[in-house]
Coordinates of C-alpha atoms in Angstrom, one line a residue:
Chain W
X1 CA -5.6 36.8 -80.5
X2 CA -4.5 39.3 -83.1
X3 CA -3.1 39.1 -86.7
X4 CA -0.1 41.3 -87.3
X5 CA 1.6 42.1 -90.5
X6 CA 4.9 43.7 -91.0
X7 CA 6.6 45.5 -94.1
X8 CA 9.1 44.9 -95.4
X9 CA 9.8 41.3 -94.3
X10 CA 13.5 41.9 -95.1
X11 CA 15.8 44.6 -96.5
X12 CA 19.5 45.1 -97.3
X13 CA 20.4 48.8 -96.7
X14 CA 23.6 50.7 -97.0
X15 CA 24.9 52.4 -94.0
X16 CA 24.0 56.0 -93.4
X17 CA 20.5 55.4 -94.7
X18 CA 17.2 55.1 -93.1
X19 CA 14.5 52.2 -93.2
X20 CA 10.9 52.5 -92.0
X21 CA 9.2 49.3 -90.8
X22 CA 5.4 49.2 -90.8
X23 CA 3.3 47.2 -88.3
X24 CA -0.5 46.6 -89.1
X25 CA -2.8 45.0 -86.7
X26 CA -6.3 43.6 -87.7
X27 CA -7.9 45.0 -84.6
X28 CA -7.6 48.1 -82.5
X29 CA -5.1 47.5 -79.6
X30 CA -4.0 50.0 -76.9
X31 CA -0.5 48.7 -76.4
X32 CA 2.1 48.3 -79.2
X33 CA 5.8 47.5 -78.7
X34 CA 8.9 47.4 -80.8
X35 CA 11.5 44.8 -80.2
X36 CA 14.9 43.9 -81.5
X37 CA 16.4 40.5 -81.6
X38 CA 19.8 39.3 -82.8
X39 CA 19.6 35.7 -84.3
X40 CA 19.9 33.2 -81.4
X41 CA 19.5 35.9 -78.9
X42 CA 16.7 37.1 -76.6
X43 CA 14.1 40.0 -77.4
X44 CA 15.3 43.6 -76.3
X45 CA 12.4 46.2 -76.1
X46 CA 13.1 49.3 -77.8
X47 CA 10.0 51.3 -77.1
X48 CA 6.4 51.4 -76.4
X49 CA 4.3 53.0 -79.1
X50 CA 1.6 55.1 -77.5
X51 CA -1.3 56.2 -79.6
X52 CA -1.6 60.1 -79.6
X53 CA 1.6 60.7 -77.7
X54 CA 5.4 60.1 -77.9
X55 CA 6.6 56.7 -77.7
X56 CA 8.3 55.7 -74.4
X57 CA 11.8 54.5 -75.1
X58 CA 14.1 52.1 -73.0
X59 CA 17.4 52.8 -71.7
X60 CA 19.9 52.7 -74.7
X61 CA 17.5 53.6 -77.2
X62 CA 16.7 57.3 -78.3
X63 CA 14.1 59.0 -80.4
X64 CA 16.5 60.5 -83.0
X65 CA 17.9 57.0 -84.0
X66 CA 14.5 55.2 -83.7
X67 CA 11.7 57.5 -84.2
X68 CA 8.3 55.9 -83.9
X69 CA 4.9 57.0 -85.1
X70 CA 1.4 55.7 -83.8
X71 CA -1.3 57.5 -85.8
X72 CA -4.0 55.2 -84.7
X73 CA -5.0 52.0 -82.7
X74 CA -4.1 49.6 -85.7
X75 CA -0.9 50.9 -87.1
X76 CA 2.6 51.9 -86.0
X77 CA 5.9 52.6 -87.8
X78 CA 9.6 52.2 -86.6
X79 CA 12.3 54.1 -88.3
X80 CA 15.9 53.0 -88.1
X81 CA 17.9 56.0 -88.8
X82 CA 21.4 56.6 -90.1
X83 CA 22.1 53.0 -90.1
X84 CA 25.4 51.2 -89.3
X85 CA 26.2 47.4 -89.6
X86 CA 25.5 47.3 -85.8
X87 CA 21.8 48.0 -86.6
X88 CA 21.6 44.6 -88.4
X89 CA 19.1 42.5 -86.6
X90 CA 15.4 41.3 -86.7
X91 CA 12.9 43.9 -85.6
X92 CA 9.6 42.8 -84.2
X93 CA 6.4 44.5 -83.3
X94 CA 4.0 43.0 -80.9
X95 CA 0.5 44.0 -79.3
X96 CA -1.1 43.4 -76.0
X97 CA -4.7 43.5 -74.8
X98 CA -5.2 46.1 -72.1
X99 CA -5.5 43.6 -69.3
X100 CA -3.0 41.2 -70.6
X101 CA 0.3 42.9 -71.2
X102 CA 1.9 39.6 -70.3
X103 CA 0.2 37.9 -73.3
X104 CA 1.7 39.6 -76.5
X105 CA 1.3 38.9 -80.0
X106 CA 4.1 39.3 -82.4
X107 CA 4.5 40.3 -86.1
X108 CA 6.6 38.1 -88.3
X109 CA 9.5 40.4 -88.0
X110 CA 11.6 42.4 -90.3
X111 CA 15.2 41.1 -91.0
X112 CA 17.5 44.1 -91.6
X113 CA 20.9 43.8 -92.9
X114 CA 23.2 47.0 -93.0
X115 CA 26.2 46.8 -95.3
Chain E
X1 CA 16.7 46.1 -61.9
X2 CA 15.4 42.8 -63.3
X3 CA 17.1 39.7 -64.4
X4 CA 16.1 36.3 -65.5
X5 CA 18.0 33.0 -65.8
X6 CA 17.3 30.0 -67.8
X7 CA 19.5 27.2 -69.2
X8 CA 20.7 28.1 -72.7
X9 CA 20.3 24.7 -74.2
X10 CA 18.3 21.6 -73.2
X11 CA 18.2 18.3 -75.3
X12 CA 15.5 15.6 -74.8
X13 CA 14.2 12.6 -76.6
X14 CA 11.0 12.4 -78.7
X15 CA 8.0 11.2 -76.3
X16 CA 9.8 12.2 -73.3
X17 CA 9.1 15.0 -70.5
X18 CA 11.4 18.1 -70.2
X19 CA 11.3 20.8 -67.8
X20 CA 12.7 24.3 -68.6
X21 CA 13.7 26.4 -65.4
X22 CA 13.4 30.1 -65.0
X23 CA 14.7 32.2 -62.0
X24 CA 14.0 35.8 -61.8
X25 CA 15.0 38.9 -59.8
X26 CA 12.7 41.9 -59.9
X27 CA 11.7 44.9 -58.0
X28 CA 8.0 44.0 -57.8
X29 CA 6.5 41.1 -59.5
X30 CA 3.2 40.6 -61.4
X31 CA 3.7 37.2 -63.1
X32 CA 5.7 35.0 -65.4
X33 CA 5.2 34.3 -69.0
X34 CA 6.5 31.7 -71.4
X35 CA 6.9 32.0 -75.1
X36 CA 7.9 29.6 -77.9
X37 CA 10.0 30.7 -80.9
X38 CA 10.8 28.4 -83.9
X39 CA 13.8 29.2 -85.9
X40 CA 12.9 32.1 -88.3
X41 CA 9.5 32.6 -86.7
X42 CA 8.0 34.9 -84.4
X43 CA 7.5 34.3 -80.6
X44 CA 4.3 32.9 -79.6
X45 CA 2.5 33.1 -76.2
X46 CA 2.3 29.9 -74.3
X47 CA 1.2 30.5 -70.7
X48 CA 1.1 32.9 -67.8
X49 CA 1.3 32.3 -64.1
X50 CA 0.5 35.1 -61.7
X51 CA -0.2 32.9 -58.6
X52 CA 1.8 30.0 -57.1
X53 CA 0.9 26.7 -58.5
X54 CA 0.6 24.8 -61.9
X55 CA -1.1 25.8 -65.0
X56 CA -2.0 23.1 -67.5
X57 CA -2.7 23.7 -71.3
X58 CA -2.5 20.5 -73.1
X59 CA 0.8 19.0 -73.2
X60 CA 2.4 22.0 -71.7
X61 CA 2.2 23.1 -68.1
X62 CA 3.8 26.0 -66.3
X63 CA 4.7 26.3 -62.6
X64 CA 5.2 29.4 -60.4
X65 CA 6.6 29.7 -56.9
X66 CA 6.8 33.3 -55.9
X67 CA 8.5 32.6 -52.6
X68 CA 11.3 31.2 -54.5
X69 CA 11.3 33.6 -57.6
X70 CA 11.4 30.5 -59.7
X71 CA 9.0 29.0 -62.6
X72 CA 9.4 26.3 -65.0
X73 CA 7.7 25.1 -68.3
X74 CA 7.0 21.6 -68.6
X75 CA 6.5 19.8 -71.9
X76 CA 5.1 16.3 -72.1
X77 CA 5.0 13.9 -74.8
X78 CA 7.8 15.7 -76.5
X79 CA 7.3 15.9 -80.3
X80 CA 9.8 17.0 -83.0
X81 CA 7.8 20.2 -83.6
X82 CA 8.5 21.2 -80.1
X83 CA 12.2 21.8 -81.1
X84 CA 12.3 25.6 -80.6
X85 CA 13.5 28.4 -78.3
X86 CA 11.6 28.9 -75.1
X87 CA 11.6 32.2 -73.3
X88 CA 10.3 33.2 -69.7
X89 CA 9.3 36.9 -69.4
X90 CA 8.3 38.7 -66.2
X91 CA 6.2 41.9 -65.7
X92 CA 7.5 44.0 -62.8
X93 CA 4.7 45.6 -60.9
X94 CA 5.9 49.2 -61.7
X95 CA 6.3 48.8 -65.5
X96 CA 3.9 48.5 -68.5
X97 CA 6.3 46.0 -70.2
X98 CA 7.6 42.6 -69.9
X99 CA 11.3 41.6 -69.8
X100 CA 12.3 38.5 -71.5
X101 CA 15.1 36.0 -70.4
X102 CA 17.8 34.9 -72.5
X103 CA 16.0 31.8 -73.9
X104 CA 16.4 28.0 -73.8
X105 CA 17.0 26.2 -77.0
X106 CA 15.3 22.8 -76.9
X107 CA 16.4 20.2 -79.2
X108 CA 14.6 16.9 -79.5
X109 CA 16.2 13.6 -80.7
X110 CA 14.2 10.8 -82.2

């Protein structure tokens, strides 16, 4: 398993501003992912954070809106830019072992409210 | 594309057995995972099936039929703490990612 922490745990932001969410893992991992989850809904993959290269974004998510950094094998950030109320959600990072992408470990999540 | 279907809600009685079904459609298939998520918590990995058959882990078992594109999670000796949402997830063979189903909310009555 892996121990994952996220900062902040929650925030209330004004529209038009940006928020950077940090994800720290207690061990080196190859694959890190960022998800979004509305309360009571499923998890939607935003992007895969690749160490040493640009993130791979899913359909409907773009780098200008959700820039991601992955400076090393234990840390990643997700920025939600130019926020609108529609960005209000829970943002989760997860990690997977190289051989076990089907087995992911999730951080506690960041609950974002945009007013 | 990929799609997964699972019931939105299931209710069961404490001490009983409940089965949560998941059917999937993918272009290529590696395996089916199951995750548990309590309200306000993060998803936690429960099980993974790559081959047909039943995998047992304590009170929880997971089954896969690749020919039927179908799997289920079986929870035995239900406890109140099992009240949570359960998600199935698939990995398509061409993708380095998994796609989650819509989730099944399990409510347990005393």
